[in-house]
Coordinates of C-alpha atoms and ligand atoms in Angstrom, one line a residue:
X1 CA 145.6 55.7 -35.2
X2 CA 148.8 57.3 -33.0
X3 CA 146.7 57.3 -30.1
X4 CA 145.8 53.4 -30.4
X5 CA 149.7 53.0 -31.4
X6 CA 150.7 54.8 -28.4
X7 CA 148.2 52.8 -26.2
X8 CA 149.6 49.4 -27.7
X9 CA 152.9 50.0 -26.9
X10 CA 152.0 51.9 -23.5
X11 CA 150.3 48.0 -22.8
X12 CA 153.1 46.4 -24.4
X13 CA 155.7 48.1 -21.7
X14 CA 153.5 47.6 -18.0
X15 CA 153.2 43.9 -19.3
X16 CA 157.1 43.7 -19.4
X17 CA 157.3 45.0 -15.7
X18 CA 154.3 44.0 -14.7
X19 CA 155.4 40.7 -11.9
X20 CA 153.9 37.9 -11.3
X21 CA 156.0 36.3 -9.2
X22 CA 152.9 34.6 -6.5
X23 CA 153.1 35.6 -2.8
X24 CA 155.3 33.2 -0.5
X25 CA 152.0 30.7 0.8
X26 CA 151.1 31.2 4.6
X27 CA 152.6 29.8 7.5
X28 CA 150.0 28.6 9.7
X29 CA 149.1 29.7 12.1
X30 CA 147.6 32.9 10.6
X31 CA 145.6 35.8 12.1
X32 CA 142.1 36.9 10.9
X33 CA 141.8 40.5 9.0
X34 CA 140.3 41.1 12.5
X35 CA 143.1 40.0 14.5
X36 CA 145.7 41.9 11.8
X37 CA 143.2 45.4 13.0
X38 CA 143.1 44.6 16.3
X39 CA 147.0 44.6 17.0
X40 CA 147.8 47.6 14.4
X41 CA 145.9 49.4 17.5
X42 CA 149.0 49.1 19.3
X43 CA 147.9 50.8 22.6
X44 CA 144.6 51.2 24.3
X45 CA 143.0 52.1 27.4
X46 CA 141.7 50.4 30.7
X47 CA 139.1 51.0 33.1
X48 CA 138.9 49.8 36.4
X49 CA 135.7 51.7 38.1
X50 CA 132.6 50.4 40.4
X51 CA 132.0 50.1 43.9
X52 CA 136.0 49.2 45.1
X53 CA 136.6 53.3 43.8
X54 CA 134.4 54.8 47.0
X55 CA 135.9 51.1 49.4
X56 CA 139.3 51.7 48.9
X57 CA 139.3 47.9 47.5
X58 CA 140.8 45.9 45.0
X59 CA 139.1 42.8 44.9
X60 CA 135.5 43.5 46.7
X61 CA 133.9 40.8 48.8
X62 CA 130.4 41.2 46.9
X63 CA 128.4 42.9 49.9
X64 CA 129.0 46.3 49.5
X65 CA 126.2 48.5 49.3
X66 CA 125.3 50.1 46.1
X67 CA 124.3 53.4 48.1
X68 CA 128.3 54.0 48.2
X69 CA 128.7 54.2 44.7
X70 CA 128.5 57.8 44.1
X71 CA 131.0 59.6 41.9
X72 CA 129.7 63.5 41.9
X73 CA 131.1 64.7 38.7
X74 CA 132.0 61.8 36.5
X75 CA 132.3 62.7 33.0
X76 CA 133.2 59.9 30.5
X77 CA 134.0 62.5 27.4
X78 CA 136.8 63.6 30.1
X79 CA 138.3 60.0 30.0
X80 CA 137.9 59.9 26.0
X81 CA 139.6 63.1 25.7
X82 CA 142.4 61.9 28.1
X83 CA 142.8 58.8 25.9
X84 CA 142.4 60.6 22.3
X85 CA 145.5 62.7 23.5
X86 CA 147.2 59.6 24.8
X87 CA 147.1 58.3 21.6
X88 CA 145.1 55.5 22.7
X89 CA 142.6 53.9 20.0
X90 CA 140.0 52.4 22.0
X91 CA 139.0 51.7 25.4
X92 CA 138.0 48.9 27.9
X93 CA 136.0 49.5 31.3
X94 CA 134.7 46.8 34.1
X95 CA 131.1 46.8 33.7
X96 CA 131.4 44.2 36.4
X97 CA 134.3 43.0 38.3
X98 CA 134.7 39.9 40.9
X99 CA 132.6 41.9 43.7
X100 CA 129.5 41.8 40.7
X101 CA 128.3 44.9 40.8
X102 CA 126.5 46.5 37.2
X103 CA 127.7 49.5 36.1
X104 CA 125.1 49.6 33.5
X105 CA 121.3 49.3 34.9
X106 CA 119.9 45.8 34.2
X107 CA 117.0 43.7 35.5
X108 CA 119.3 40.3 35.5
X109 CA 120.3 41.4 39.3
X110 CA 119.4 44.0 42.1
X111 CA 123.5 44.6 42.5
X112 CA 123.5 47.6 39.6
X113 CA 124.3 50.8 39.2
X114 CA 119.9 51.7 38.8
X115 CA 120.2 51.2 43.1
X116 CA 122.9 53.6 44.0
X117 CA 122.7 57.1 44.3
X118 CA 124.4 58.1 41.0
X119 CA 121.4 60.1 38.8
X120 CA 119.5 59.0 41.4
X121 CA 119.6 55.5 39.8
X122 CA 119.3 57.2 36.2
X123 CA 122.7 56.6 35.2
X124 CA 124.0 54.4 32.9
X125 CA 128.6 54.7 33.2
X126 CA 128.8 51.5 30.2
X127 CA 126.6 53.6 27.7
X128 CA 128.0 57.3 28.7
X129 CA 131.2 56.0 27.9
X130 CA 130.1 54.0 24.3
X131 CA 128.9 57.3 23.4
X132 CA 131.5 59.5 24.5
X133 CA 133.7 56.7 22.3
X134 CA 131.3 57.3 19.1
X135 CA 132.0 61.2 20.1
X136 CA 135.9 61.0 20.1
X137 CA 136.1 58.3 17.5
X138 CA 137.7 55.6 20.2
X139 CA 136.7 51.8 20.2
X140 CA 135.1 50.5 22.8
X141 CA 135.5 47.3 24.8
X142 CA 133.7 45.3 28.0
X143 CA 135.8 43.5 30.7
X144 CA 132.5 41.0 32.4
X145 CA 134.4 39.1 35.3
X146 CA 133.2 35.4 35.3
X147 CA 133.8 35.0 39.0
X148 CA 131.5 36.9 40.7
X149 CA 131.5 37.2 44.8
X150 CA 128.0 38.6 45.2
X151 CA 125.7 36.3 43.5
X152 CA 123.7 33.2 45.6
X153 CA 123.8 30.7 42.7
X154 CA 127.9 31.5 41.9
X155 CA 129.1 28.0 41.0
X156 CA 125.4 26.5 40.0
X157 CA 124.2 26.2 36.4
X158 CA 121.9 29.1 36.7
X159 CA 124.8 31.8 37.6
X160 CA 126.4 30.7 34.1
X161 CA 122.9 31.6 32.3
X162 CA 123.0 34.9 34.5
X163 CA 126.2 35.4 33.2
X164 CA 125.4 34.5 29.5
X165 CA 122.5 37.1 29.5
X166 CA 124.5 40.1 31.4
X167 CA 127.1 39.8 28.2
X168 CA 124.0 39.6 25.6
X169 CA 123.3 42.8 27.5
X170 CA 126.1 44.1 26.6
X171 CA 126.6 43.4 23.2
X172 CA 123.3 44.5 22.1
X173 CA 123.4 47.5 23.8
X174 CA 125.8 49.8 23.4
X175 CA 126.9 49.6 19.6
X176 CA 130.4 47.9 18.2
X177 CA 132.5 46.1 20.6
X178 CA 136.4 45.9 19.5
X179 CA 137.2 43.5 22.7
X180 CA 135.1 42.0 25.7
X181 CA 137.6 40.8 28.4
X182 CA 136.9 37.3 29.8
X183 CA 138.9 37.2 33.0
X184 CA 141.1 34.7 34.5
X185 CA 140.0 35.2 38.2
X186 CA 137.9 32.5 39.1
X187 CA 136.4 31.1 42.2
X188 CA 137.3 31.7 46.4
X189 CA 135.3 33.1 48.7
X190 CA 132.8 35.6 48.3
X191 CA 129.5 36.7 50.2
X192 CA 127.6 35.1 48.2
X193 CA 124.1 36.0 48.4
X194 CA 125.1 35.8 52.6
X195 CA 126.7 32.8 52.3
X196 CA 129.8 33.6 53.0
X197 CA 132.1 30.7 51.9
X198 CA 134.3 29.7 49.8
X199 CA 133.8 28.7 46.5
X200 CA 135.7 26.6 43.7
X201 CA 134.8 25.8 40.0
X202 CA 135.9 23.6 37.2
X203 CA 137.9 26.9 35.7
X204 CA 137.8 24.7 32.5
X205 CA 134.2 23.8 32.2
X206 CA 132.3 25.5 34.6
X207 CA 131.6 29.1 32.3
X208 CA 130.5 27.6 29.0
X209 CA 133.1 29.7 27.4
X210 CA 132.4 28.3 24.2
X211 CA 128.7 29.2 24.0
X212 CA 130.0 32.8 24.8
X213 CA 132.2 33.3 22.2
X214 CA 129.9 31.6 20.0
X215 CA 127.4 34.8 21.1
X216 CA 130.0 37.4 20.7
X217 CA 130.9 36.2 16.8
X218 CA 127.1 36.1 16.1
X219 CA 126.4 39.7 17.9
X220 CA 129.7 41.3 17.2
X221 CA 131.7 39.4 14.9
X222 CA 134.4 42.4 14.8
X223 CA 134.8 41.6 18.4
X224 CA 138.1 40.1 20.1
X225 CA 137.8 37.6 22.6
X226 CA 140.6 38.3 25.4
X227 CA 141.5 35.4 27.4
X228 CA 144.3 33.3 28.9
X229 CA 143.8 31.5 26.0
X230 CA 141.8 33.8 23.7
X231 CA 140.0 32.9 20.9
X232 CA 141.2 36.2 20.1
X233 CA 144.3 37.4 22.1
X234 CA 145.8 36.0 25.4
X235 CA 147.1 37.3 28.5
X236 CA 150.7 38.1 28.5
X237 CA 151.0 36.3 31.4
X238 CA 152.2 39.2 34.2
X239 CA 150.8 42.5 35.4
X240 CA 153.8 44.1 35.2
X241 CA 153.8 45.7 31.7
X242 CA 156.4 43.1 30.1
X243 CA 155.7 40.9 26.9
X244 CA 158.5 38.2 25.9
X245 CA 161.6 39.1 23.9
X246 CA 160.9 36.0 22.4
X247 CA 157.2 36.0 21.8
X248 CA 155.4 34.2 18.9
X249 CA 151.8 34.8 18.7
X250 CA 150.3 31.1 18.7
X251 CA 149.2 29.2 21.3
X252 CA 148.3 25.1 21.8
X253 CA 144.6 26.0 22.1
X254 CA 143.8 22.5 23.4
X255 CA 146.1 23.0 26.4
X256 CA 145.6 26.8 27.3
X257 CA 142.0 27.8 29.0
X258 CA 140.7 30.9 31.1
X259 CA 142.5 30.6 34.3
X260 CA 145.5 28.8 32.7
X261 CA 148.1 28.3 35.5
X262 CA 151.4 28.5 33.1
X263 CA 151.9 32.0 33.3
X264 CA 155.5 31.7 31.4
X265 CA 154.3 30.3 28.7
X266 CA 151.9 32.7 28.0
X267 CA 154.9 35.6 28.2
X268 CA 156.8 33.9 25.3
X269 CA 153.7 31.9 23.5
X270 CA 153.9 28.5 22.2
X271 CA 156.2 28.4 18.9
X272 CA 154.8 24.9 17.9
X273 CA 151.1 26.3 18.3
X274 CA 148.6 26.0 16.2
X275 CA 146.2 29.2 16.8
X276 CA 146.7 32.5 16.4
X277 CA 146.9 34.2 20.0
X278 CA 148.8 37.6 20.0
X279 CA 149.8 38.6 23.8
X280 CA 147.9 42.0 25.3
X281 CA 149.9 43.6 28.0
X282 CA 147.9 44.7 30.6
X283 CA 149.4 46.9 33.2
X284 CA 148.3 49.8 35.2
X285 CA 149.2 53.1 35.5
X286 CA 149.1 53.0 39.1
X287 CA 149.7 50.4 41.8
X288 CA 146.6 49.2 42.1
X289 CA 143.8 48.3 39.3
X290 CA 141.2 50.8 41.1
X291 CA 141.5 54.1 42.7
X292 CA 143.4 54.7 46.2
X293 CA 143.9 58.0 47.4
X294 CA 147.3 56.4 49.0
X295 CA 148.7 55.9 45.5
X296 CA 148.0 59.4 44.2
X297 CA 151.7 59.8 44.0
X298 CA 153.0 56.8 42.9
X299 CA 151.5 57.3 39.5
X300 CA 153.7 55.9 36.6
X301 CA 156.1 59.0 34.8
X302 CA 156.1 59.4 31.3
X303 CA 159.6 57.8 31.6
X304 CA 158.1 54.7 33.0
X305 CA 155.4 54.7 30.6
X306 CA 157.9 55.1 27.6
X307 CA 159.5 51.9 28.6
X308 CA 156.6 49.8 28.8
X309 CA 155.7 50.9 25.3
X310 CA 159.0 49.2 24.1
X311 CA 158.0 45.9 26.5
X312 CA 154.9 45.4 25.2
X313 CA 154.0 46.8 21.8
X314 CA 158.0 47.0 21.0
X315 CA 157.9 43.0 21.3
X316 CA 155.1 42.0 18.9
X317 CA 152.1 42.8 21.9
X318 CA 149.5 45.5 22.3
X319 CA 150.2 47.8 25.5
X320 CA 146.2 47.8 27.7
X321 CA 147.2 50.6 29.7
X322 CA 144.7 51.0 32.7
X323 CA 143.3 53.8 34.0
X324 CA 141.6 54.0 38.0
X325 CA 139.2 56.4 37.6
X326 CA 138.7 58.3 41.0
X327 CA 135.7 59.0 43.1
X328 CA 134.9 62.1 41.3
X329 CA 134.4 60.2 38.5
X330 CA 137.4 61.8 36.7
X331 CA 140.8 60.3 35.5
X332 CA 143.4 62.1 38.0
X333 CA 145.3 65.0 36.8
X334 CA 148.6 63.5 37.2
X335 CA 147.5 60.3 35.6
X336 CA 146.1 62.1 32.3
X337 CA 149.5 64.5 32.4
X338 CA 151.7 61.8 32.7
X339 CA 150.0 60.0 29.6
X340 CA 149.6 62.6 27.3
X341 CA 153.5 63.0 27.6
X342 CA 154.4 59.2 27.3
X343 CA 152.5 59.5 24.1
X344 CA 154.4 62.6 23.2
X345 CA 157.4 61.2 24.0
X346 CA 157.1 58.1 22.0
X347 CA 155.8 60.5 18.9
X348 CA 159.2 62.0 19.2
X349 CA 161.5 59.2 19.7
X350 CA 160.0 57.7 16.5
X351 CA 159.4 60.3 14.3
X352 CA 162.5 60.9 12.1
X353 CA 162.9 57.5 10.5
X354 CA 166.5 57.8 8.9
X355 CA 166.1 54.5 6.7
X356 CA 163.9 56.5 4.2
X357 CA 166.9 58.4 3.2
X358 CA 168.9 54.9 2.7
X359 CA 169.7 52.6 -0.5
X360 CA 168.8 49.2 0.6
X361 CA 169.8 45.7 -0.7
X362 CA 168.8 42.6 -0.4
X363 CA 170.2 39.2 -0.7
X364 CA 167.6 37.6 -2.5
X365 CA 164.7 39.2 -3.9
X366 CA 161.5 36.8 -4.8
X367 CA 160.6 38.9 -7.5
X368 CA 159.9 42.8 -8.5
X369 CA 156.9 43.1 -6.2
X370 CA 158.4 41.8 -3.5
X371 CA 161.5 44.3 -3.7
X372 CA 163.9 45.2 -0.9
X373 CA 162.6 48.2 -1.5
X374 CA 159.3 47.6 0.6
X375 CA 160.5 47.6 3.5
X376 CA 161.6 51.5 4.2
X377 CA 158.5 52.8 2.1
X378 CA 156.0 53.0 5.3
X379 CA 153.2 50.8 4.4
X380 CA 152.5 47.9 6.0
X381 CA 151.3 46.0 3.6
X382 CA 154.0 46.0 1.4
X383 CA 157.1 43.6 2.0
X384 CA 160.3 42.3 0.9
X385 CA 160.4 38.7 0.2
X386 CA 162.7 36.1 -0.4
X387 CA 162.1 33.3 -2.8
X388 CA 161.0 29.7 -2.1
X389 CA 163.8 27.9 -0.1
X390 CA 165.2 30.7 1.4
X391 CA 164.5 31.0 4.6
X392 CA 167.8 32.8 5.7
X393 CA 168.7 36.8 4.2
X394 CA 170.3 40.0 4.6
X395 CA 168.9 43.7 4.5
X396 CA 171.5 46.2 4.1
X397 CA 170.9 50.0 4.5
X398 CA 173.5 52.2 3.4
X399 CA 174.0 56.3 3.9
X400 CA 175.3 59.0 2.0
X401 CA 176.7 60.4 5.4
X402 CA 176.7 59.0 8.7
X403 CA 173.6 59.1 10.5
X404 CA 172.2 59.0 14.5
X405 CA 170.4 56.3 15.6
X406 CA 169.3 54.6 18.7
X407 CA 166.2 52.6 17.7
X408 CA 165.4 49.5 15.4
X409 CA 162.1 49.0 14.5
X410 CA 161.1 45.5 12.5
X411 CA 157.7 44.2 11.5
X412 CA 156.8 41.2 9.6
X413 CA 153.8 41.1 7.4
X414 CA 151.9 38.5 9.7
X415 CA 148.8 38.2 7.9
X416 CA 151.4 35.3 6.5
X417 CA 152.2 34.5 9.7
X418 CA 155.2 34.6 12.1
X419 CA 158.1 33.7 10.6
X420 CA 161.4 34.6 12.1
X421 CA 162.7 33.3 14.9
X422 CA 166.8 34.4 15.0
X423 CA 168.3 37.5 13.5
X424 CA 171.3 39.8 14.5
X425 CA 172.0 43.4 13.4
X426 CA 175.6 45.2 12.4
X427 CA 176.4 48.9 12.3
X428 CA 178.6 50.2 9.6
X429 CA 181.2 52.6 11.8
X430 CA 183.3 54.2 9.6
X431 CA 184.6 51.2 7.2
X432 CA 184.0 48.9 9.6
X433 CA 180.5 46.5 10.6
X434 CA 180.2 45.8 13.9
X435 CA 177.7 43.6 15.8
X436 CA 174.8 45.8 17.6
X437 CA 174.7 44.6 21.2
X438 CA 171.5 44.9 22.4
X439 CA 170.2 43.8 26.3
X440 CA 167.7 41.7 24.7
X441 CA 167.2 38.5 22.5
X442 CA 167.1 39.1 19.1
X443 CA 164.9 36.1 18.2
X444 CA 161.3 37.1 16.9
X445 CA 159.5 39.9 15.6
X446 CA 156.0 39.3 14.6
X447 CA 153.9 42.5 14.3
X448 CA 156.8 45.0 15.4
X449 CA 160.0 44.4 17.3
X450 CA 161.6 47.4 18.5
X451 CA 165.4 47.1 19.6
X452 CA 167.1 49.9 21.8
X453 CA 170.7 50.4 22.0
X454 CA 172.7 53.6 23.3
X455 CA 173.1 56.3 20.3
X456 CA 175.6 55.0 17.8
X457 CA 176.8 57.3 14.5
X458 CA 176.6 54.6 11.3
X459 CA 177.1 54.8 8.0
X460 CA 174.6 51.7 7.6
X461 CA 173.0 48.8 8.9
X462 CA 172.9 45.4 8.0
X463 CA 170.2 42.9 8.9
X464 CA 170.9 39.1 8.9
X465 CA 167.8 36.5 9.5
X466 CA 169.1 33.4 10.5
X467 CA 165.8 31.2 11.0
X468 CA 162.7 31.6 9.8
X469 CA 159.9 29.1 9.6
X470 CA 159.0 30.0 5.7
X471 CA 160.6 32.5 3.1
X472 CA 160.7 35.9 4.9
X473 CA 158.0 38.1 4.3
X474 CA 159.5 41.7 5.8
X475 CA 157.1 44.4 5.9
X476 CA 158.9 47.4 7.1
X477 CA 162.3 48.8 8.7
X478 CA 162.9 51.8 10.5
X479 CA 165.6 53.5 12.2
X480 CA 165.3 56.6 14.6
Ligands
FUL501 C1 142.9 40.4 37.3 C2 141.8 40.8 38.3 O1 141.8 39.9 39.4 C3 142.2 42.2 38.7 O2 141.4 42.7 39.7 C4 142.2 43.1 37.5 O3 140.9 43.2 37.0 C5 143.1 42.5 36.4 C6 143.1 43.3 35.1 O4 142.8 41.2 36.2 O5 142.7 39.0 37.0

């Protein structure tokens, strides 16, 4: 009988705190639960390898021979290892670029990697680096350029059902697939089968991209389709390792397409869009997307590295950092070094979060669930919320003693969507708050926003949103 009393009134006290204050509704556009996994990767690696690694070339003409390909100790658990320590979470690697050759063996075409010297035709560099991912627990990816410079049909109908059947290849092959690149490249000249000419195509039309991606979500429907207009992340629109400060992730998919000439629109996104297209920054480590011994010391430092971090994935993108592997086969020593200590550098800047030893308040709190309280307790998919209405808000964060900082971090809980689009920050100096200048736009966040400023001693910060498209939905704050 006590125990049953005890249990009544144990039931009769959750109900009383129990809240059931409903979430704040979405604000379209939304991303997928995929989309949502995809960008929590943050950083992953590139691979630009094939025949331009032994031609000192960038962008090969398509009539090189396969007999040149021959790295002599190439060792794909060396890259994974190299990444693993990186921090990277997945990897993506050109199993053909413009010039068309294979790196996998196939039957669709003669250019492959079965006709060069490389275990004497045995080898196989897209499945010995799916298993060395499975190995090291990394994702892996495929970049299949459309535009291809060898083939005779490039530009009929029957180079598009090539095409079509080298991706089924490759998504039937080697296990999951977290992305498959779908370049913007597209058309010039080329050999050509010995043609030699030049060559232009409806970018729009010409690919069927539609009946691809219809492939990819039948064969890998965890798979995210990168493009200059996605359907599952766009191109940031430079090569220079530098998202938006402003940068919503939705696009006008009627207007943007693979090859999309608008290249600043695609750095900031479209606010008024109606998909969900979060920017990839793609940027190598090196000049040049494939190997040159001439660039073996103009490798990016770890310095240089560390600020690309904040450009890309510190304004709501993911960072695609590229790796040329060499002729050996290996990543360079200097590029592995120098990205192992970018990683360890980041780790460092961003470890000590002080906002978990701070009392935060908020404005307006939608209910119990959705306390201020969310947003300093490290998970992600918790958040502070305001009610109904309220658009606007204020976090403050207040010490017992005056701490160091020189980092913001913000993230929204998208899988509501993007909602802010203003907010400023104040430090607490002694009695007074003063405005944080920062060298950048505080506009959105998205996903993450990460704000750096020079080292300032504060007794707390204060948060104001000033626009959002929907009650705020705050997932986390941090301060290092
Ligand atoms: C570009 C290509 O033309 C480059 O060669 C490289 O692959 C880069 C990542 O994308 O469009």
């Amino acid at each position: 009988m006590k125990k049953h009393l005890c249990f009544m009134i144990g039931t009769l006290l959750l109900a009383s705190c129990a809240d059931n204050t409903p979430a704040p509704e979405p604000v379209y556009p939304i991303p997928s639960p995929k989309q949502v996994a995809w960008q929590q990767m943050e950083t992953y690696a590139f691979i630009h390898f094939g025949l331009n690694t032994f031609n000192d070339m960038e962008w090969g003409y398509g009539d090189t021979s396969p007999q040149t390909f021959n790295p002599m100790r190439l060792d794909a658990e060396q890259w994974a290892r190299t990444f693993v320590e990186a921090g990277m979470k997945g990897v993506i690697i050109t199993a053909k670029h413009h010039d068309g050759f294979c790196l996998w063996p196939t039957q669709l075409t003669e250019y492959n990697i079965s006709r060069s010297p490389y275990k004497d035709g045995k080898g196989d560099v897209v499945g010995e680096l799916a298993a060395a991912c499975r190995k090291y627990g990394l994702k892996f990816g495929v970049y299949l350029s459309p535009w291809d410079r060898n083939r005779a049909d490039y530009g009929e109908k029957s180079y598009v059902e090539y095409y079509h059947a080298g991706l089924r290849e490759l998504l039937t092959r080697y296990g999951d697939i977290f992305e498959i690149w779908f370049d913007g490249a597209n058309g010039g000249d080329g050999y050509y089968g010995g043609a030699r000419e030049t060559r232009n195509i409806d970018r729009r039309n010409y690919y069927d991209f539609p009946r691809a991606w219809a492939m990819v979500d039948e064969l890998q429907p965890n798979a995210i389709c990168f493009s200059d207009g996605g359907p599952g992340c766009r191109w940031v629109g430079n090569e220079r390792g530098e998202a938006g400060q402003t940068n919503w992730s939705f696009l006008r998919s009627a207007e943007v397409y693979p090859g999309y000439p608008n290249h600043d629109e695609l750095n900031v996104g479209h606010p008024d869009g109606d998909a969900w297209l979060p920017a990839e920054t793609d940027v190598s480590i090196r000049p040049g997307w494939f190997y040159h011994e001439a660039e073996d010391d103009k490798v990016r430092s770890a310095d240089n590295l560390t600020n690309l971090y904040y450009q890309s994935v510190g304004r709501n993108s993911t960072l695609l950092l590229n790796f040329p592997v060499n002729k050996e086969g290996l990543i360079s020593k200097t590029d592995s070094i120098n990205a192992v200590l970018f990683h360890k550098r980041i780790q460092q800047e961003l470890s000590h979060n002080v906002l978990k030893e701070a009392r935060v308040e908020a404005s307006d709190v939608r209910g119990k669930r959705f306390a201020a309280s969310q947003v300093n307790d490290g998970d992600f998919n918790t958040y502070w919320a305001t009610p109904d209405g309220a658009n606007t808000g204020v976090l403050t964060f207040t010490f017992d003693s005056p701490r160091l900082v020189s980092k913001l971090m913000l993230q929204e809980y998208i899988p509501l969507g993007q909602r802010v689009s203003l907010f400023s920050v104040e430090m607490q100096q002694g009695d007074q708050w003063l405005p944080l200048k920062v060298d950048e736009q505080t506009t959105t966040i998205g996903y993450k926003r990460i704000l750096r400023f020079p080292e300032t001693q504060v007794n707390g910060i204060r948060i104001h949103f000033l626009e959002a498209r929907g009650p705020l939905c705050i997932s986390e704050v941090a301060a290092y």
